[in-house]
Tab-separated table of C-alpha atoms and ligand atoms in Angstrom:
chain	number	residue	atom	x	y	z
A	562	UNK	CA	-30.680	66.174	12.206
A	563	UNK	CA	-28.508	68.706	13.807
A	564	UNK	CA	-24.832	67.677	13.929
A	565	UNK	CA	-24.812	67.873	17.674
A	566	UNK	CA	-27.582	65.293	18.036
A	567	UNK	CA	-26.008	63.053	15.427
A	568	UNK	CA	-22.741	63.070	17.338
A	569	UNK	CA	-24.360	62.132	20.631
A	570	UNK	CA	-26.434	59.380	19.003
A	571	UNK	CA	-23.300	57.893	17.405
A	572	UNK	CA	-21.368	58.217	20.635
A	573	UNK	CA	-23.877	56.146	22.549
A	574	UNK	CA	-23.993	53.647	19.693
A	575	UNK	CA	-20.206	53.285	19.907
A	576	UNK	CA	-20.271	52.816	23.652
A	577	UNK	CA	-22.921	50.127	23.585
A	578	UNK	CA	-21.598	48.280	20.521
A	579	UNK	CA	-20.467	44.667	21.028
A	580	UNK	CA	-19.504	42.031	18.466
A	581	UNK	CA	-19.158	38.263	18.493
A	582	UNK	CA	-16.922	37.982	15.437
A	583	UNK	CA	-14.142	39.895	13.721
A	584	UNK	CA	-16.430	40.164	10.727
A	585	UNK	CA	-18.981	42.144	12.751
A	586	UNK	CA	-16.240	44.482	14.025
A	587	UNK	CA	-15.111	45.122	10.461
A	588	UNK	CA	-18.679	45.851	9.361
A	589	UNK	CA	-19.021	48.352	12.188
A	590	UNK	CA	-15.717	50.024	11.255
A	591	UNK	CA	-16.850	50.438	7.628
A	592	UNK	CA	-20.237	51.777	8.797
A	593	UNK	CA	-18.410	54.583	10.657
A	594	UNK	CA	-15.165	55.177	8.760
A	595	UNK	CA	-15.797	53.855	5.255
A	596	UNK	CA	-16.016	56.248	2.258
A	597	UNK	CA	-19.699	56.808	2.982
A	598	UNK	CA	-19.314	56.081	6.698
A	599	UNK	CA	-21.235	58.122	9.224
A	600	UNK	CA	-18.164	59.651	10.883
A	601	UNK	CA	-16.599	60.368	7.468
A	602	UNK	CA	-19.773	62.194	6.402
A	603	UNK	CA	-19.800	64.159	9.655
A	604	UNK	CA	-16.291	65.423	8.905
A	605	UNK	CA	-17.426	66.478	5.408
A	606	UNK	CA	-20.342	68.337	6.916
A	607	UNK	CA	-18.050	69.903	9.518
A	608	UNK	CA	-16.024	71.605	6.737
A	609	UNK	CA	-19.020	73.796	6.008
A	610	UNK	CA	-19.492	74.905	9.627
A	611	UNK	CA	-18.221	78.336	10.544
A	612	UNK	CA	-18.342	80.713	13.415
A	613	UNK	CA	-18.425	80.064	17.104
A	614	UNK	CA	-19.903	76.558	17.096
A	615	UNK	CA	-16.967	75.263	15.050
A	616	UNK	CA	-14.605	74.868	18.013
A	617	UNK	CA	-17.132	73.146	20.211
A	618	UNK	CA	-18.287	70.821	17.419
A	619	UNK	CA	-14.698	70.021	16.393
A	620	UNK	CA	-13.900	68.850	19.896
A	621	UNK	CA	-16.990	66.605	19.947
A	622	UNK	CA	-16.318	65.075	16.515
A	623	UNK	CA	-12.724	64.289	17.414
A	624	UNK	CA	-13.848	62.746	20.685
A	625	UNK	CA	-16.323	60.557	18.777
A	626	UNK	CA	-13.625	59.588	16.276
A	627	UNK	CA	-11.113	58.495	18.889
A	628	UNK	CA	-13.710	56.683	21.032
A	629	UNK	CA	-14.926	54.796	17.964
A	630	UNK	CA	-11.377	53.874	16.932
A	631	UNK	CA	-10.568	52.664	20.438
A	632	UNK	CA	-13.744	50.592	20.566
A	633	UNK	CA	-12.971	48.928	17.229
A	634	UNK	CA	-9.393	48.002	18.193
A	635	UNK	CA	-10.444	46.895	21.672
A	636	UNK	CA	-13.069	44.497	20.280
A	637	UNK	CA	-10.674	43.273	17.581
A	638	UNK	CA	-7.984	42.427	20.116
A	639	UNK	CA	-10.416	40.626	22.398
A	640	UNK	CA	-11.759	38.478	19.565
A	641	UNK	CA	-8.324	37.673	18.186
A	642	UNK	CA	-7.151	36.532	21.616
A	643	UNK	CA	-9.990	34.060	22.191
A	644	UNK	CA	-11.166	31.583	19.549
A	645	UNK	CA	-14.643	32.000	18.188
A	646	UNK	CA	-17.282	30.231	20.324
A	647	UNK	CA	-17.966	27.677	17.584
A	648	UNK	CA	-14.386	26.419	17.842
A	649	UNK	CA	-14.475	25.939	21.582
A	650	UNK	CA	-14.215	22.370	22.826
A	651	UNK	CA	-17.614	20.785	23.203
A	652	UNK	CA	-17.076	17.992	25.710
A	653	UNK	CA	-20.572	16.600	25.163
A	654	UNK	CA	-19.931	15.790	21.485
A	655	UNK	CA	-19.439	12.088	20.665
A	656	UNK	CA	-15.825	11.227	19.833
A	657	UNK	CA	-14.731	10.383	16.310
A	658	UNK	CA	-13.670	6.757	16.110
A	659	UNK	CA	-10.269	5.798	14.679
A	660	UNK	CA	-10.621	3.361	11.830
A	661	UNK	CA	-8.426	0.304	12.154
A	662	UNK	CA	-6.760	-0.961	8.993
A	663	UNK	CA	-6.493	-4.596	7.994
A	664	UNK	CA	-3.696	-6.681	6.572
A	665	UNK	CA	-3.878	-7.161	2.844
A	666	UNK	CA	-5.022	-10.723	2.046
A	667	UNK	CA	-1.849	-11.293	0.006
A	668	UNK	CA	0.307	-10.255	2.971
A	669	UNK	CA	-1.691	-12.591	5.233
A	670	UNK	CA	-1.386	-15.539	2.866
A	671	UNK	CA	2.328	-14.851	2.385
A	672	UNK	CA	3.075	-14.793	6.098
A	673	UNK	CA	0.955	-17.874	6.695
A	674	UNK	CA	2.975	-19.783	4.085
A	675	UNK	CA	6.310	-18.525	5.440
A	676	UNK	CA	5.401	-19.369	9.040
A	677	UNK	CA	4.720	-22.992	8.150
A	678	UNK	CA	8.142	-23.375	6.549
A	679	UNK	CA	9.786	-21.531	9.435
A	680	UNK	CA	8.467	-24.264	11.723
A	681	UNK	CA	10.448	-26.723	9.589
A	682	UNK	CA	13.684	-24.759	9.968
A	683	UNK	CA	13.575	-22.793	6.707
A	684	UNK	CA	14.824	-19.208	6.819
A	685	UNK	CA	13.468	-16.385	4.662
A	686	UNK	CA	15.718	-15.076	1.866
A	687	UNK	CA	14.960	-12.152	-0.415
A	688	UNK	CA	16.545	-10.754	-3.546
A	689	UNK	CA	16.263	-8.036	-6.208
A	690	UNK	CA	13.228	-7.670	-8.490
A	691	UNK	CA	15.458	-6.255	-11.228
A	692	UNK	CA	17.643	-9.196	-12.147
A	693	UNK	CA	19.817	-10.434	-14.965
A	694	UNK	CA	19.367	-13.316	-17.353
A	695	UNK	CA	21.938	-15.487	-15.590
A	696	UNK	CA	20.099	-15.553	-12.244
A	697	UNK	CA	16.617	-15.937	-13.716
A	698	UNK	CA	17.375	-18.348	-16.580
A	699	UNK	CA	21.032	-19.132	-17.308
A	700	UNK	CA	22.061	-20.806	-14.051
A	701	UNK	CA	18.699	-22.594	-13.941
A	702	UNK	CA	19.376	-24.631	-17.019
A	703	UNK	CA	17.084	-22.738	-19.408
A	704	UNK	CA	18.447	-23.324	-22.915
A	705	UNK	CA	19.257	-20.093	-24.829
A	706	UNK	CA	16.160	-20.383	-27.034
A	707	UNK	CA	13.711	-21.324	-24.249
A	708	UNK	CA	10.316	-19.660	-24.821
A	709	UNK	CA	10.199	-18.224	-21.277
A	710	UNK	CA	13.013	-15.895	-22.329
A	711	UNK	CA	10.850	-14.603	-25.137
A	712	UNK	CA	9.828	-10.941	-25.094
A	713	UNK	CA	6.244	-12.139	-24.735
A	714	UNK	CA	6.912	-13.509	-21.272
A	715	UNK	CA	9.781	-11.489	-19.883
A	716	UNK	CA	9.986	-7.748	-19.310
A	717	UNK	CA	13.463	-6.761	-20.420
A	718	UNK	CA	14.850	-3.537	-18.986
A	719	UNK	CA	17.684	-3.349	-21.448
A	720	UNK	CA	18.368	-5.746	-24.268
A	721	UNK	CA	21.231	-4.940	-26.593
A	722	UNK	CA	22.195	-6.903	-29.674
A	723	UNK	CA	24.619	-9.682	-28.702
A	724	UNK	CA	24.259	-9.112	-24.919
A	725	UNK	CA	24.102	-12.590	-23.357
A	726	UNK	CA	23.186	-11.362	-19.862
A	727	UNK	CA	20.472	-8.687	-20.299
A	728	UNK	CA	18.805	-6.911	-17.360
A	729	UNK	CA	15.185	-7.911	-16.799
A	730	UNK	CA	12.385	-8.156	-14.223
A	731	UNK	CA	12.496	-11.550	-12.526
A	732	UNK	CA	9.811	-13.933	-13.753
A	733	UNK	CA	10.135	-16.172	-10.675
A	734	UNK	CA	11.870	-16.002	-7.295
A	735	UNK	CA	14.101	-18.967	-8.206
A	736	UNK	CA	16.670	-16.215	-8.871
A	737	UNK	CA	16.973	-15.800	-5.084
A	738	UNK	CA	17.810	-19.492	-4.804
A	739	UNK	CA	20.573	-19.076	-7.387
A	740	UNK	CA	22.001	-16.162	-5.399
A	741	UNK	CA	21.886	-18.235	-2.186
A	742	UNK	CA	23.623	-21.217	-3.807
A	743	UNK	CA	26.304	-18.951	-5.307
A	744	UNK	CA	27.107	-17.354	-1.995
A	745	UNK	CA	26.968	-20.235	0.483
A	746	UNK	CA	27.643	-23.966	0.691
A	747	UNK	CA	25.041	-26.477	1.965
A	748	UNK	CA	23.170	-26.980	4.154
A	749	UNK	CA	20.842	-24.424	2.549
A	750	UNK	CA	17.239	-24.321	3.657
A	751	UNK	CA	15.433	-21.187	2.469
A	752	UNK	CA	12.020	-19.872	1.450
A	753	UNK	CA	12.013	-16.993	-1.019
A	754	UNK	CA	8.982	-14.687	-1.129
A	755	UNK	CA	8.660	-11.835	-3.600
A	756	UNK	CA	6.961	-10.125	-6.492
A	757	UNK	CA	7.473	-11.514	-9.957
A	758	UNK	CA	6.651	-10.095	-13.376
A	759	UNK	CA	5.401	-11.673	-16.586
A	760	UNK	CA	4.238	-9.963	-19.706
A	761	UNK	CA	0.621	-11.140	-19.657
A	762	UNK	CA	-2.635	-9.406	-20.492
A	763	UNK	CA	-4.482	-8.583	-17.257
A	764	UNK	CA	-7.635	-10.638	-16.696
A	765	UNK	CA	-9.476	-12.404	-13.862
A	766	UNK	CA	-6.976	-15.283	-14.109
A	767	UNK	CA	-3.694	-13.610	-15.103
A	768	UNK	CA	-1.753	-10.512	-14.133
A	769	UNK	CA	1.573	-9.037	-15.203
A	770	UNK	CA	2.683	-8.928	-11.561
A	771	UNK	CA	2.059	-11.472	-8.830
A	772	UNK	CA	3.670	-12.957	-5.722
A	773	UNK	CA	5.509	-16.221	-5.213
A	774	UNK	CA	7.025	-18.184	-2.389
A	775	UNK	CA	9.654	-20.618	-3.537
A	776	UNK	CA	11.692	-22.995	-1.389
A	777	UNK	CA	15.052	-24.742	-1.611
A	778	UNK	CA	16.704	-27.405	0.511
A	779	UNK	CA	20.202	-28.598	-0.383
A	780	UNK	CA	22.239	-30.955	1.829
A	781	UNK	CA	23.781	-34.435	1.902
A	782	UNK	CA	21.348	-37.067	0.602
A	783	UNK	CA	18.173	-34.972	0.346
A	784	UNK	CA	15.620	-37.223	-1.321
A	785	UNK	CA	12.284	-37.051	-3.127
A	786	UNK	CA	10.723	-38.575	0.015
A	787	UNK	CA	11.901	-35.484	1.961
A	788	UNK	CA	10.222	-33.256	-0.610
A	789	UNK	CA	6.979	-35.192	-0.398
A	790	UNK	CA	6.964	-35.148	3.399
A	791	UNK	CA	7.697	-31.407	3.521
A	792	UNK	CA	4.868	-30.614	1.104
A	793	UNK	CA	2.431	-32.900	2.931
A	794	UNK	CA	3.215	-31.131	6.211
A	795	UNK	CA	2.749	-27.782	4.508
A	796	UNK	CA	-0.605	-28.766	2.968
A	797	UNK	CA	-1.956	-30.076	6.279
A	798	UNK	CA	-0.918	-26.942	8.148
A	799	UNK	CA	-2.453	-24.684	5.500
A	800	UNK	CA	-5.685	-26.506	4.608
A	801	UNK	CA	-6.308	-28.746	7.622
A	802	UNK	CA	-5.299	-32.194	8.859
A	803	UNK	CA	-7.662	-34.092	6.533
A	804	UNK	CA	-6.093	-32.809	3.347
A	805	UNK	CA	-4.394	-35.229	0.958
A	806	UNK	CA	-1.755	-34.455	-1.632
A	807	UNK	CA	-0.793	-36.018	-4.939
A	808	UNK	CA	2.225	-35.431	-7.159
A	809	UNK	CA	1.801	-35.457	-10.924
A	810	UNK	CA	4.837	-35.711	-13.238
A	811	UNK	CA	5.726	-32.372	-14.798
A	812	UNK	CA	8.654	-30.522	-16.349
A	813	UNK	CA	10.869	-27.613	-15.275
A	814	UNK	CA	14.326	-26.995	-16.770
A	815	UNK	CA	15.908	-26.756	-13.299
A	816	UNK	CA	14.445	-29.848	-11.598
A	817	UNK	CA	14.640	-33.539	-12.431
A	818	UNK	CA	12.379	-35.307	-11.742
A	819	UNK	CA	9.722	-32.555	-11.641
A	820	UNK	CA	6.160	-32.627	-10.358
A	821	UNK	CA	3.032	-30.574	-9.768
A	822	UNK	CA	1.555	-30.890	-6.309
A	823	UNK	CA	-2.241	-31.016	-6.018
A	824	UNK	CA	-4.163	-30.911	-2.740
A	825	UNK	CA	-7.571	-32.494	-2.255
A	826	UNK	CA	-10.220	-29.804	-2.651
A	827	UNK	CA	-10.921	-28.380	0.805
A	828	UNK	CA	-14.191	-26.862	-0.389
A	829	UNK	CA	-15.981	-30.053	-1.467
A	830	UNK	CA	-13.753	-32.492	0.426
A	831	UNK	CA	-12.683	-34.147	-2.848
A	832	UNK	CA	-16.189	-34.859	-4.184
A	833	UNK	CA	-15.903	-32.350	-7.013
A	834	UNK	CA	-17.187	-28.745	-7.154
A	835	UNK	CA	-16.843	-25.683	-9.360
A	836	UNK	CA	-13.662	-24.555	-7.564
A	837	UNK	CA	-11.823	-27.793	-8.373
A	838	UNK	CA	-13.701	-28.025	-11.685
A	839	UNK	CA	-15.191	-31.337	-10.663
A	840	UNK	CA	-11.828	-33.104	-10.250
A	841	UNK	CA	-11.616	-33.033	-6.435
A	842	UNK	CA	-8.035	-31.710	-6.693
A	843	UNK	CA	-6.474	-28.229	-6.647
A	844	UNK	CA	-3.104	-27.469	-8.223
A	845	UNK	CA	-0.918	-25.672	-5.699
A	846	UNK	CA	2.808	-25.926	-6.336
A	847	UNK	CA	5.494	-26.878	-8.852
A	848	UNK	CA	8.357	-28.889	-7.381
A	849	UNK	CA	11.169	-31.343	-8.013
A	850	UNK	CA	14.730	-32.435	-7.271
A	851	UNK	CA	17.269	-29.739	-8.140
A	852	UNK	CA	18.919	-30.703	-11.434
A	853	UNK	CA	22.605	-31.556	-10.762
A	854	UNK	CA	23.665	-29.155	-13.528
A	855	UNK	CA	22.029	-26.285	-11.576
A	856	UNK	CA	24.069	-27.176	-8.469
A	857	UNK	CA	27.235	-27.305	-10.588
A	858	UNK	CA	26.443	-23.943	-12.248
A	859	UNK	CA	26.314	-22.453	-8.739
A	860	UNK	CA	29.571	-24.167	-7.664
A	861	UNK	CA	27.949	-26.729	-5.385
A	862	UNK	CA	29.364	-30.232	-5.852
A	863	UNK	CA	26.495	-32.321	-7.246
A	864	UNK	CA	28.407	-35.524	-6.410
A	865	UNK	CA	28.263	-34.619	-2.727
A	866	UNK	CA	24.954	-32.816	-2.425
A	867	UNK	CA	21.372	-33.065	-3.611
A	868	UNK	CA	18.350	-30.862	-3.080
A	869	UNK	CA	14.701	-30.222	-3.676
A	870	UNK	CA	12.865	-27.053	-4.700
A	871	UNK	CA	9.272	-25.944	-4.908
A	872	UNK	CA	7.426	-22.796	-5.880
A	873	UNK	CA	3.886	-21.499	-5.538
A	874	UNK	CA	1.793	-18.430	-6.319
A	875	UNK	CA	0.593	-16.508	-3.255
A	876	UNK	CA	-2.492	-15.184	-5.077
A	877	UNK	CA	-3.469	-18.755	-5.916
A	878	UNK	CA	-3.225	-19.778	-2.239
A	879	UNK	CA	-5.192	-16.639	-1.237
A	880	UNK	CA	-7.892	-17.475	-3.788
A	881	UNK	CA	-8.242	-20.989	-2.402
A	882	UNK	CA	-8.266	-19.820	1.209
A	883	UNK	CA	-10.496	-16.750	0.844
A	884	UNK	CA	-12.404	-17.778	-2.278
A	885	UNK	CA	-12.214	-14.413	-4.019
A	886	UNK	CA	-11.456	-15.652	-7.475
A	887	UNK	CA	-10.831	-12.556	-9.594
A	888	UNK	CA	-7.090	-11.853	-9.410
A	889	UNK	CA	-7.606	-8.162	-10.091
A	890	UNK	CA	-9.356	-7.716	-6.728
A	891	UNK	CA	-6.021	-8.342	-5.012
A	892	UNK	CA	-4.330	-5.430	-6.771
A	893	UNK	CA	-6.998	-2.746	-6.939
A	894	UNK	CA	-6.955	-1.883	-3.226
A	895	UNK	CA	-10.687	-1.266	-3.135
A	896	UNK	CA	-11.409	-0.817	0.575
A	897	UNK	CA	-14.819	-2.475	0.214
A	898	UNK	CA	-12.956	-5.659	-0.732
A	899	UNK	CA	-10.135	-5.252	1.788
A	900	UNK	CA	-12.489	-4.522	4.717
A	901	UNK	CA	-13.823	-8.054	4.456
A	902	UNK	CA	-10.498	-9.356	5.772
A	903	UNK	CA	-10.646	-7.709	9.203
A	904	UNK	CA	-10.720	-11.080	10.907
A	905	UNK	CA	-7.753	-12.448	8.945
A	906	UNK	CA	-4.412	-11.923	10.670
B	888	LIG	N1	10.009	-21.406	-10.668
B	888	LIG	C1	8.824	-22.121	-11.033
B	888	LIG	C2	7.793	-21.164	-11.592
B	888	LIG	O1	7.909	-19.993	-11.415
B	888	LIG	C3	8.225	-22.870	-9.857
B	888	LIG	C4	9.110	-23.977	-9.365
B	888	LIG	C5	10.047	-23.740	-8.391
B	888	LIG	C6	8.971	-25.267	-9.902
B	888	LIG	C7	10.833	-24.766	-7.929
B	888	LIG	C8	9.767	-26.263	-9.426
B	888	LIG	C9	10.689	-26.042	-8.464
B	888	LIG	O2	6.843	-21.570	-12.229
């Protein structure tokens, strides 16, 4: 093809060229100005031209070059200024729904427990998870060789030879009660929620970390009858008005007398089922009258004051209320499990 014709063909191609994406513009630029581009080749060819036509042709080629360059930058600017059509807002598309989270069943059970005691005038007290021996064991009347202090139960953070107050992870939230009794005089009426840690192998029934709510009431002439009445109120609020409680003798170093509270099984109504293992009763809480030596260790006059304490596992209450009986489910945060609690507040 004669150069002249080629130039005019390219010129009309440039004038009519449009593009809908920057990619297409770039392709067009390479087609004309790339190493083997049509305009590049024309310039190579032009080097061989001589004589009269050279001037005329030179003018035409340069005109083509600048028109093509203008067209490329014009299209580029236009496309950069407006987003590509696929990104434009499509008002007919259905909206994407926000997913609403749920409260974790442990958080729900915890606040349910706390709210019941709040109704009775208890206030919530919290304390550190990293504690020392004195607050977890010493002030609570645990003898120095008590097995709970053993490495098998307690996670020690630092235990040096001869150190009588090592740093450790609290094994119960009774440590918060010690801190409260050390820092204030009766009346004390607190509930103490929190995470606790015990060195146990993880299984469906045990975990090295779980949650407790413990309670403490110290005042003039607090009696075992007050404890019983408080726990009965709690059980009825939590499991329903028909629930019954029973107290079985037990032992804790920091309470005397001590008891375990059972509630009648809300699942079978006391007839016996696999949840209550056929007994009709569910164990819910340890409790007792604060041992006078604990009050004295915290500088509260045991001649003047008496108190009761209780403590329960939040996971245990959640298991009874929601009937998901593998403890691990509560810690794995599997959304398929958690989504089932949308209705629980
Ligand atoms: N601290 C005890 C525990 O962790 C529970 C408890 C608290 C028992 C208060 C009696 C009184 O097992």
